[in-house]
Amino acid sequence: MPSIAAPATVLVTAGANGFIGTWICRTFLERGYRVRGAVRSSPKGDYLSKLFKDYGGRFVYYVVEDIVEPGAFHEAVKDVQAVIHTASPAILAPADPQDIIRPALSGTRELINSINICGSEVKRLVFTSSGWTISDTTKPAGTIYTDDDWNTSSVAQVEEKGRDAGGWDIYRASKVLAERTAWEEAKKQNRWDMVAIHPPLTLGPIIHDVSEPSKLNKSIARLYEILSAKEEDLNSEILLLSDFNFGDVRDVALAHLRAAEYEKAGGERFIIANGPYTWQDALDTLPAQYRRPLGTPGSGKSVKKIVFDSTKAQKMLDLSFRSFKETLDDTAFELHSRGWLPIRSESAHV
């Protein structure tokens, strides 16, 4: 399929006001694109309009209150050349697995239905998936995952246990099933193609609307919880969990841009991760003024970790990732600048 180029119009679906979605909007705007952001309410769109007011009127928003409503995206996809689908429910304790799985699948189908009916100019769908759709919790630490891998265990857990499956398995299953649905629908036609982006736990500067720590996105919220928790609430089991890889939100956003632009990316899945870490590694890497004397410094280095191999993304999308230190520095500074992360006293430095 032909690639797109500025000043083409790009639709970022109903996660446009989220942590990753807002950075995707900004990245496309910086490259000269026209961007439509789909949001669930006018106040969310108004925040983005104010944030992007200096881009010459190239940002507009559409209110899509319910992504599973038939025709929800009909107007938004008109005269659009690429669609970035970032929306997916993130309920970690659903009463029923279908409370999260059904909207994830229905929202994906409705978006693609709108593209097929009203999006006659769409050339590419970039689907924001997740590292959770690739990593399999039944595999041991030390496993190296590639873009060809799929998480099959979470879906099996939900099929077997239903509402008794763990919240994380239900969430992971919803991501797996949504991506599989998108690929199935994409293969039913040949007018547009699809690319899937797989970010891991993503950190970095915050530009979306967050008024207090309780409203942080889940990845940064977890870091904040570690940094603000009572020492007795953190043990080595938590600090040395081995199933995390990290990504910088700016790198993830750029990957979406390149995935939309590069013709050769069509039909591919890309892991966007810059290496494994534990929370102990994060504590040890933080700037000294934000560190807390928790755990055993250096102990994370000996932990056998899972690894997401992003070689293909780096080569095919011409990506060069930020370091763990840069990402953590910028995340910590952001939390501090908002008054949520104090400067530690000299006696607390390690």
mmCIF file of C-alpha atoms in Angstrom:
data_model
loop_
_atom_site.group_PDB
_atom_site.id
_atom_site.type_symbol
_atom_site.label_atom_id
_atom_site.label_comp_id
_atom_site.label_asym_id
_atom_site.label_seq_id
_atom_site.Cartn_x
_atom_site.Cartn_y
_atom_site.Cartn_z
ATOM 1 C CA MET A 1 0.000 0.000 0.000
ATOM 2 C CA PRO A 2 1.205 3.573 -0.625
ATOM 3 C CA SER A 3 2.538 5.385 2.402
ATOM 4 C CA ILE A 4 1.099 8.684 3.573
ATOM 5 C CA ALA A 5 2.907 11.996 3.819
ATOM 6 C CA ALA A 6 2.196 15.422 5.297
ATOM 7 C CA PRO A 7 -0.104 17.296 5.011
ATOM 8 C CA ALA A 8 -2.342 14.213 4.956
ATOM 9 C CA THR A 9 -5.119 13.929 7.535
ATOM 10 C CA VAL A 10 -4.785 11.378 10.325
ATOM 11 C CA LEU A 11 -7.497 10.240 12.732
ATOM 12 C CA VAL A 12 -6.415 9.245 16.233
ATOM 13 C CA THR A 13 -9.351 7.342 17.698
ATOM 14 C CA ALA A 14 -11.040 7.674 21.051
ATOM 15 C CA GLY A 15 -7.826 7.424 23.029
ATOM 16 C CA ALA A 16 -6.536 10.677 21.538
ATOM 17 C CA ASN A 17 -6.575 12.339 24.959
ATOM 18 C CA GLY A 18 -4.688 9.515 26.698
ATOM 19 C CA PHE A 19 -1.016 9.332 27.637
ATOM 20 C CA ILE A 20 0.141 7.720 24.388
ATOM 21 C CA GLY A 21 -2.630 9.158 22.205
ATOM 22 C CA THR A 22 -1.815 12.775 23.033
ATOM 23 C CA TRP A 23 1.844 12.209 22.171
ATOM 24 C CA ILE A 24 0.809 10.569 18.893
ATOM 25 C CA CYS A 25 -1.277 13.634 18.018
ATOM 26 C CA ARG A 26 1.605 15.956 18.844
ATOM 27 C CA THR A 27 4.131 13.910 16.868
ATOM 28 C CA PHE A 28 1.999 13.961 13.722
ATOM 29 C CA LEU A 29 1.322 17.684 14.128
ATOM 30 C CA GLU A 30 5.040 18.392 14.480
ATOM 31 C CA ARG A 31 5.591 16.633 11.143
ATOM 32 C CA GLY A 32 3.037 18.824 9.384
ATOM 33 C CA TYR A 33 0.010 16.529 9.363
ATOM 34 C CA ARG A 34 -3.598 17.480 9.969
ATOM 35 C CA VAL A 35 -4.874 15.543 12.970
ATOM 36 C CA ARG A 36 -8.367 14.613 14.073
ATOM 37 C CA GLY A 37 -8.632 13.419 17.638
ATOM 38 C CA ALA A 38 -11.616 11.343 18.692
ATOM 39 C CA VAL A 39 -12.547 11.906 22.341
ATOM 40 C CA ARG A 40 -15.440 10.841 24.540
ATOM 41 C CA SER A 41 -16.497 14.342 25.629
ATOM 42 C CA SER A 42 -16.111 17.986 24.615
ATOM 43 C CA PRO A 43 -14.031 18.965 27.692
ATOM 44 C CA LYS A 44 -11.454 16.330 26.727
ATOM 45 C CA GLY A 45 -11.347 17.734 23.206
ATOM 46 C CA ASP A 46 -11.157 21.315 24.443
ATOM 47 C CA TYR A 47 -8.061 20.438 26.464
ATOM 48 C CA LEU A 48 -6.377 19.056 23.335
ATOM 49 C CA SER A 49 -7.407 22.055 21.235
ATOM 50 C CA LYS A 50 -5.766 24.359 23.768
ATOM 51 C CA LEU A 51 -2.678 22.141 23.971
ATOM 52 C CA PHE A 52 -2.277 22.160 20.190
ATOM 53 C CA LYS A 53 -3.348 25.758 19.534
ATOM 54 C CA ASP A 54 0.012 26.681 17.999
ATOM 55 C CA TYR A 55 -0.228 24.212 15.110
ATOM 56 C CA GLY A 56 -2.078 26.484 12.720
ATOM 57 C CA GLY A 57 -5.531 25.018 13.166
ATOM 58 C CA ARG A 58 -4.378 21.582 12.006
ATOM 59 C CA PHE A 59 -5.936 19.859 15.022
ATOM 60 C CA VAL A 60 -9.675 19.295 15.387
ATOM 61 C CA TYR A 61 -11.592 16.888 17.558
ATOM 62 C CA TYR A 62 -14.662 14.714 17.167
ATOM 63 C CA VAL A 63 -16.760 13.569 20.109
ATOM 64 C CA VAL A 64 -17.348 9.806 20.012
ATOM 65 C CA GLU A 65 -19.141 9.003 23.240
ATOM 66 C CA ASP A 66 -19.440 5.265 22.671
ATOM 67 C CA ILE A 67 -17.014 3.494 20.336
ATOM 68 C CA VAL A 68 -19.249 0.417 20.095
ATOM 69 C CA GLU A 69 -22.202 2.405 18.751
ATOM 70 C CA PRO A 70 -22.862 1.495 15.089
ATOM 71 C CA GLY A 71 -21.619 4.318 12.883
ATOM 72 C CA ALA A 72 -19.734 5.967 15.755
ATOM 73 C CA PHE A 73 -16.771 6.804 13.508
ATOM 74 C CA HIS A 74 -18.631 7.390 10.222
ATOM 75 C CA GLU A 75 -18.057 11.157 10.187
ATOM 76 C CA ALA A 76 -14.599 11.090 11.728
ATOM 77 C CA VAL A 77 -13.088 8.821 9.039
ATOM 78 C CA LYS A 78 -14.267 10.867 6.055
ATOM 79 C CA ASP A 79 -11.415 12.450 4.043
ATOM 80 C CA VAL A 80 -8.827 10.750 6.273
ATOM 81 C CA GLN A 81 -5.753 9.003 4.862
ATOM 82 C CA ALA A 82 -4.624 7.059 7.953
ATOM 83 C CA VAL A 83 -6.255 5.918 11.182
ATOM 84 C CA ILE A 84 -4.439 5.321 14.475
ATOM 85 C CA HIS A 85 -6.581 3.130 16.730
ATOM 86 C CA THR A 86 -5.523 3.690 20.332
ATOM 87 C CA ALA A 87 -8.816 3.045 22.116
ATOM 88 C CA SER A 88 -9.296 -0.025 24.306
ATOM 89 C CA PRO A 89 -11.033 -0.441 27.682
ATOM 90 C CA ALA A 90 -8.667 -0.715 30.654
ATOM 91 C CA ILE A 91 -10.777 -2.258 33.415
ATOM 92 C CA LEU A 92 -8.555 -4.424 35.604
ATOM 93 C CA ALA A 93 -11.269 -5.800 37.894
ATOM 94 C CA PRO A 94 -14.331 -6.414 35.715
ATOM 95 C CA ALA A 95 -17.325 -8.203 37.218
ATOM 96 C CA ASP A 96 -17.462 -10.242 34.026
ATOM 97 C CA PRO A 97 -14.690 -10.724 31.411
ATOM 98 C CA GLN A 98 -17.119 -9.656 28.711
ATOM 99 C CA ASP A 99 -17.370 -6.227 30.343
ATOM 100 C CA ILE A 100 -13.958 -5.508 28.850
ATOM 101 C CA ILE A 101 -13.658 -8.046 26.016
ATOM 102 C CA ARG A 102 -16.923 -7.214 24.260
ATOM 103 C CA PRO A 103 -16.275 -3.430 24.030
ATOM 104 C CA ALA A 104 -12.693 -4.035 22.870
ATOM 105 C CA LEU A 105 -13.850 -6.278 20.036
ATOM 106 C CA SER A 106 -16.980 -4.305 19.154
ATOM 107 C CA GLY A 107 -15.108 -0.998 19.150
ATOM 108 C CA THR A 108 -12.516 -2.439 16.780
ATOM 109 C CA ARG A 109 -15.169 -3.842 14.444
ATOM 110 C CA GLU A 110 -17.178 -0.611 14.422
ATOM 111 C CA LEU A 111 -14.113 1.470 13.581
ATOM 112 C CA ILE A 112 -13.194 -0.842 10.707
ATOM 113 C CA ASN A 113 -16.804 -0.882 9.534
ATOM 114 C CA SER A 114 -16.734 2.928 9.411
ATOM 115 C CA ILE A 115 -13.459 2.845 7.459
ATOM 116 C CA ASN A 116 -14.972 0.440 4.937
ATOM 117 C CA ILE A 117 -18.191 2.423 4.533
ATOM 118 C CA CYS A 118 -17.110 6.066 4.871
ATOM 119 C CA GLY A 119 -13.311 6.131 4.873
ATOM 120 C CA SER A 120 -12.735 5.815 1.141
ATOM 121 C CA GLU A 121 -9.374 7.609 1.353
ATOM 122 C CA VAL A 122 -7.926 5.535 4.204
ATOM 123 C CA LYS A 123 -4.733 3.772 3.159
ATOM 124 C CA ARG A 124 -3.510 2.435 6.477
ATOM 125 C CA LEU A 125 -4.737 1.494 9.935
ATOM 126 C CA VAL A 126 -2.113 1.599 12.689
ATOM 127 C CA PHE A 127 -3.398 -0.479 15.583
ATOM 128 C CA THR A 128 -2.041 0.243 19.059
ATOM 129 C CA SER A 129 -1.781 -3.185 20.618
ATOM 130 C CA SER A 130 0.348 -4.064 23.652
ATOM 131 C CA GLY A 131 3.339 -6.003 24.854
ATOM 132 C CA TRP A 132 0.782 -8.082 26.756
ATOM 133 C CA THR A 133 -0.483 -9.542 23.473
ATOM 134 C CA ILE A 134 3.000 -10.950 22.869
ATOM 135 C CA SER A 135 4.337 -12.118 26.253
ATOM 136 C CA ASP A 136 2.936 -15.325 27.716
ATOM 137 C CA THR A 137 2.754 -15.631 31.499
ATOM 138 C CA THR A 138 3.313 -19.400 31.371
ATOM 139 C CA LYS A 139 6.801 -18.988 29.908
ATOM 140 C CA PRO A 140 9.823 -18.636 32.196
ATOM 141 C CA ALA A 141 11.917 -15.589 32.946
ATOM 142 C CA GLY A 142 14.657 -15.324 30.369
ATOM 143 C CA THR A 143 12.269 -15.863 27.463
ATOM 144 C CA ILE A 144 13.004 -13.659 24.459
ATOM 145 C CA TYR A 145 9.891 -12.531 22.620
ATOM 146 C CA THR A 146 9.729 -11.395 18.997
ATOM 147 C CA ASP A 147 7.061 -9.704 16.905
ATOM 148 C CA ASP A 148 5.833 -13.135 15.765
ATOM 149 C CA ASP A 149 4.826 -14.272 19.261
ATOM 150 C CA TRP A 150 1.293 -14.251 20.645
ATOM 151 C CA ASN A 151 0.049 -14.512 24.215
ATOM 152 C CA THR A 152 -2.139 -17.624 24.196
ATOM 153 C CA SER A 153 -2.252 -18.359 27.923
ATOM 154 C CA SER A 154 -4.373 -15.359 28.951
ATOM 155 C CA VAL A 155 -7.082 -16.189 26.433
ATOM 156 C CA ALA A 156 -7.016 -19.814 27.601
ATOM 157 C CA GLN A 157 -7.320 -18.691 31.238
ATOM 158 C CA VAL A 158 -10.396 -16.610 30.464
ATOM 159 C CA GLU A 159 -11.977 -19.373 28.394
ATOM 160 C CA GLU A 160 -11.386 -21.870 31.190
ATOM 161 C CA LYS A 161 -12.127 -19.780 34.287
ATOM 162 C CA GLY A 162 -14.408 -17.015 33.040
ATOM 163 C CA ARG A 163 -14.939 -14.367 35.689
ATOM 164 C CA ASP A 164 -12.598 -16.271 38.025
ATOM 165 C CA ALA A 165 -9.642 -15.506 35.773
ATOM 166 C CA GLY A 166 -7.359 -12.819 37.170
ATOM 167 C CA GLY A 167 -7.950 -9.199 36.218
ATOM 168 C CA TRP A 168 -4.638 -8.942 34.387
ATOM 169 C CA ASP A 169 -5.345 -12.081 32.359
ATOM 170 C CA ILE A 170 -8.750 -10.696 31.404
ATOM 171 C CA TYR A 171 -7.202 -7.402 30.304
ATOM 172 C CA ARG A 172 -4.467 -9.189 28.354
ATOM 173 C CA ALA A 173 -7.016 -11.469 26.699
ATOM 174 C CA SER A 174 -9.044 -8.440 25.607
ATOM 175 C CA LYS A 175 -5.959 -6.950 23.942
ATOM 176 C CA VAL A 176 -5.109 -10.232 22.199
ATOM 177 C CA LEU A 177 -8.639 -10.764 20.926
ATOM 178 C CA ALA A 178 -8.994 -7.142 19.778
ATOM 179 C CA GLU A 179 -5.788 -7.325 17.751
ATOM 180 C CA ARG A 180 -6.742 -10.675 16.229
ATOM 181 C CA THR A 181 -10.119 -9.211 15.297
ATOM 182 C CA ALA A 182 -8.440 -6.246 13.604
ATOM 183 C CA TRP A 183 -6.183 -8.521 11.535
ATOM 184 C CA GLU A 184 -9.136 -10.704 10.547
ATOM 185 C CA GLU A 185 -11.163 -7.686 9.417
ATOM 186 C CA ALA A 186 -8.201 -6.135 7.593
ATOM 187 C CA LYS A 187 -7.674 -9.287 5.553
ATOM 188 C CA LYS A 188 -11.253 -9.193 4.262
ATOM 189 C CA GLN A 189 -10.425 -6.292 1.916
ATOM 190 C CA ASN A 190 -7.461 -4.933 -0.054
ATOM 191 C CA ARG A 191 -8.081 -1.167 -0.153
ATOM 192 C CA TRP A 192 -6.131 -0.419 3.033
ATOM 193 C CA ASP A 193 -3.614 -2.316 5.122
ATOM 194 C CA MET A 194 -2.723 -2.558 8.787
ATOM 195 C CA VAL A 195 0.268 -2.292 11.108
ATOM 196 C CA ALA A 196 0.265 -3.277 14.800
ATOM 197 C CA ILE A 197 2.406 -1.458 17.368
ATOM 198 C CA HIS A 198 3.274 -3.247 20.624
ATOM 199 C CA PRO A 199 4.446 -0.885 23.378
ATOM 200 C CA PRO A 200 5.519 -2.341 26.728
ATOM 201 C CA LEU A 201 5.094 -0.508 30.030
ATOM 202 C CA THR A 202 5.480 3.049 28.775
ATOM 203 C CA LEU A 203 6.980 5.959 30.695
ATOM 204 C CA GLY A 204 8.014 9.515 29.850
ATOM 205 C CA PRO A 205 6.780 13.121 30.027
ATOM 206 C CA ILE A 206 3.079 13.778 30.573
ATOM 207 C CA ILE A 207 1.256 16.151 28.228
ATOM 208 C CA HIS A 208 -2.289 14.786 28.521
ATOM 209 C CA ASP A 209 -4.805 16.140 31.013
ATOM 210 C CA VAL A 210 -3.934 14.830 34.489
ATOM 211 C CA SER A 211 -5.103 16.877 37.459
ATOM 212 C CA GLU A 212 -3.929 14.620 40.291
ATOM 213 C CA PRO A 213 -1.899 11.434 40.848
ATOM 214 C CA SER A 214 -5.016 9.262 41.050
ATOM 215 C CA LYS A 215 -5.697 10.091 37.395
ATOM 216 C CA LEU A 216 -2.278 9.037 36.097
ATOM 217 C CA ASN A 217 -2.218 6.422 33.361
ATOM 218 C CA LYS A 218 -1.489 2.942 34.644
ATOM 219 C CA SER A 219 2.200 2.731 33.715
ATOM 220 C CA ILE A 220 3.270 6.004 35.319
ATOM 221 C CA ALA A 221 0.849 5.402 38.185
ATOM 222 C CA ARG A 222 2.733 2.213 39.005
ATOM 223 C CA LEU A 223 6.057 4.064 39.122
ATOM 224 C CA TYR A 224 4.462 6.771 41.264
ATOM 225 C CA GLU A 225 3.074 4.130 43.639
ATOM 226 C CA ILE A 226 6.535 2.609 44.042
ATOM 227 C CA LEU A 227 8.059 6.021 44.746
ATOM 228 C CA SER A 228 5.391 7.068 47.236
ATOM 229 C CA ALA A 229 4.678 3.735 48.975
ATOM 230 C CA LYS A 230 5.502 3.033 52.583
ATOM 231 C CA GLU A 231 8.670 1.002 52.916
ATOM 232 C CA GLU A 232 6.835 -1.824 54.664
ATOM 233 C CA ASP A 233 4.491 -2.139 51.667
ATOM 234 C CA LEU A 234 7.358 -2.882 49.284
ATOM 235 C CA ASN A 235 9.198 -6.176 49.386
ATOM 236 C CA SER A 236 11.809 -7.774 47.177
ATOM 237 C CA GLU A 237 9.126 -9.747 45.342
ATOM 238 C CA ILE A 238 7.575 -6.516 44.071
ATOM 239 C CA LEU A 239 10.849 -4.728 43.428
ATOM 240 C CA LEU A 240 12.368 -7.689 41.574
ATOM 241 C CA LEU A 241 9.447 -8.647 39.328
ATOM 242 C CA SER A 242 11.004 -9.797 36.075
ATOM 243 C CA ASP A 243 8.214 -9.306 33.517
ATOM 244 C CA PHE A 244 8.708 -5.640 32.605
ATOM 245 C CA ASN A 245 10.262 -4.068 29.543
ATOM 246 C CA PHE A 246 10.111 -0.316 29.121
ATOM 247 C CA GLY A 247 9.412 2.109 26.342
ATOM 248 C CA ASP A 248 9.512 5.883 26.123
ATOM 249 C CA VAL A 249 6.217 7.458 25.108
ATOM 250 C CA ARG A 250 8.023 9.713 22.619
ATOM 251 C CA ASP A 251 9.572 6.692 20.912
ATOM 252 C CA VAL A 252 6.215 4.904 20.895
ATOM 253 C CA ALA A 253 4.551 7.926 19.285
ATOM 254 C CA LEU A 254 7.277 8.191 16.646
ATOM 255 C CA ALA A 255 6.836 4.494 15.888
ATOM 256 C CA HIS A 256 3.166 5.151 15.102
ATOM 257 C CA LEU A 257 4.177 7.956 12.737
ATOM 258 C CA ARG A 258 6.727 5.806 10.910
ATOM 259 C CA ALA A 259 4.281 2.894 10.787
ATOM 260 C CA ALA A 260 1.810 5.146 8.991
ATOM 261 C CA GLU A 261 4.400 6.608 6.628
ATOM 262 C CA TYR A 262 6.576 3.646 5.648
ATOM 263 C CA GLU A 263 5.084 1.583 2.858
ATOM 264 C CA LYS A 264 7.162 -1.460 3.837
ATOM 265 C CA ALA A 265 5.571 -1.510 7.298
ATOM 266 C CA GLY A 266 2.234 -2.732 5.935
ATOM 267 C CA GLY A 267 1.127 -6.058 7.378
ATOM 268 C CA GLU A 268 3.762 -6.064 10.133
ATOM 269 C CA ARG A 269 3.746 -6.224 13.930
ATOM 270 C CA PHE A 270 6.370 -4.155 15.778
ATOM 271 C CA ILE A 271 7.597 -4.354 19.365
ATOM 272 C CA ILE A 272 8.616 -0.889 20.619
ATOM 273 C CA ALA A 273 10.694 -1.658 23.705
ATOM 274 C CA ASN A 274 14.119 -0.605 24.868
ATOM 275 C CA GLY A 275 14.992 -3.354 27.279
ATOM 276 C CA PRO A 276 13.977 -5.194 30.443
ATOM 277 C CA TYR A 277 14.087 -3.862 33.981
ATOM 278 C CA THR A 278 12.808 -4.383 37.495
ATOM 279 C CA TRP A 279 11.419 -1.725 39.801
ATOM 280 C CA GLN A 280 14.669 -2.024 41.752
ATOM 281 C CA ASP A 281 16.504 -1.068 38.542
ATOM 282 C CA ALA A 282 14.205 1.947 38.256
ATOM 283 C CA LEU A 283 14.878 3.036 41.836
ATOM 284 C CA ASP A 284 18.616 2.670 41.274
ATOM 285 C CA THR A 285 18.499 4.678 38.023
ATOM 286 C CA LEU A 286 16.420 7.620 39.225
ATOM 287 C CA PRO A 287 18.187 10.961 39.707
ATOM 288 C CA ALA A 288 19.640 11.052 43.225
ATOM 289 C CA GLN A 289 17.297 13.791 44.427
ATOM 290 C CA TYR A 290 14.259 11.568 43.850
ATOM 291 C CA ARG A 291 15.631 8.234 45.076
ATOM 292 C CA ARG A 292 14.508 6.361 48.156
ATOM 293 C CA PRO A 293 16.610 3.850 50.099
ATOM 294 C CA LEU A 294 14.398 0.895 49.244
ATOM 295 C CA GLY A 295 15.269 -2.714 48.542
ATOM 296 C CA THR A 296 18.817 -3.770 47.815
ATOM 297 C CA PRO A 297 20.509 -1.462 45.304
ATOM 298 C CA GLY A 298 21.962 -3.401 42.394
ATOM 299 C CA SER A 299 19.963 -6.559 43.076
ATOM 300 C CA GLY A 300 17.874 -6.097 39.943
ATOM 301 C CA LYS A 301 20.912 -6.699 37.750
ATOM 302 C CA SER A 302 21.058 -10.371 38.688
ATOM 303 C CA VAL A 303 17.378 -11.051 38.000
ATOM 304 C CA LYS A 304 16.651 -13.158 34.934
ATOM 305 C CA LYS A 305 14.178 -11.103 32.922
ATOM 306 C CA ILE A 306 11.930 -11.560 29.925
ATOM 307 C CA VAL A 307 13.135 -9.638 26.884
ATOM 308 C CA PHE A 308 11.167 -7.995 24.089
ATOM 309 C CA ASP A 309 13.266 -8.005 20.918
ATOM 310 C CA SER A 310 12.579 -4.786 19.002
ATOM 311 C CA THR A 311 15.270 -5.303 16.364
ATOM 312 C CA LYS A 312 12.747 -5.393 13.525
ATOM 313 C CA ALA A 313 11.154 -2.091 14.539
ATOM 314 C CA GLN A 314 14.518 -0.375 14.870
ATOM 315 C CA LYS A 315 15.586 -1.522 11.412
ATOM 316 C CA MET A 316 12.346 -1.222 9.438
ATOM 317 C CA LEU A 317 11.102 1.984 11.085
ATOM 318 C CA ASP A 318 14.533 3.630 11.502
ATOM 319 C CA LEU A 319 14.104 4.024 15.244
ATOM 320 C CA SER A 320 16.730 4.841 17.843
ATOM 321 C CA PHE A 321 15.363 4.513 21.356
ATOM 322 C CA ARG A 322 15.981 6.703 24.379
ATOM 323 C CA SER A 323 17.882 5.226 27.298
ATOM 324 C CA PHE A 324 16.215 3.998 30.479
ATOM 325 C CA LYS A 325 17.968 6.797 32.377
ATOM 326 C CA GLU A 326 16.685 9.548 30.078
ATOM 327 C CA THR A 327 13.155 8.195 30.250
ATOM 328 C CA LEU A 328 13.216 7.920 34.041
ATOM 329 C CA ASP A 329 14.847 11.338 34.459
ATOM 330 C CA ASP A 330 12.138 12.983 32.380
ATOM 331 C CA THR A 331 9.325 11.058 34.073
ATOM 332 C CA ALA A 332 10.574 11.911 37.563
ATOM 333 C CA PHE A 333 11.050 15.570 36.653
ATOM 334 C CA GLU A 334 7.489 15.667 35.319
ATOM 335 C CA LEU A 335 6.075 14.230 38.536
ATOM 336 C CA HIS A 336 8.178 16.649 40.598
ATOM 337 C CA SER A 337 7.183 19.688 38.516
ATOM 338 C CA ARG A 338 3.538 18.896 39.247
ATOM 339 C CA GLY A 339 4.238 18.761 42.980
ATOM 340 C CA TRP A 340 3.692 15.018 43.264
ATOM 341 C CA LEU A 341 7.268 13.843 43.801
ATOM 342 C CA PRO A 342 9.302 15.571 46.510
ATOM 343 C CA ILE A 343 13.007 16.212 46.509
ATOM 344 C CA ARG A 344 14.477 13.777 49.012
ATOM 345 C CA SER A 345 16.775 15.047 51.756
ATOM 346 C CA GLU A 346 20.473 14.391 51.437
ATOM 347 C CA SER A 347 20.205 11.792 54.179
ATOM 348 C CA ALA A 348 17.748 9.840 52.064
ATOM 349 C CA HIS A 349 20.050 9.643 49.070
ATOM 350 C CA VAL A 350 21.645 6.323 48.205
#
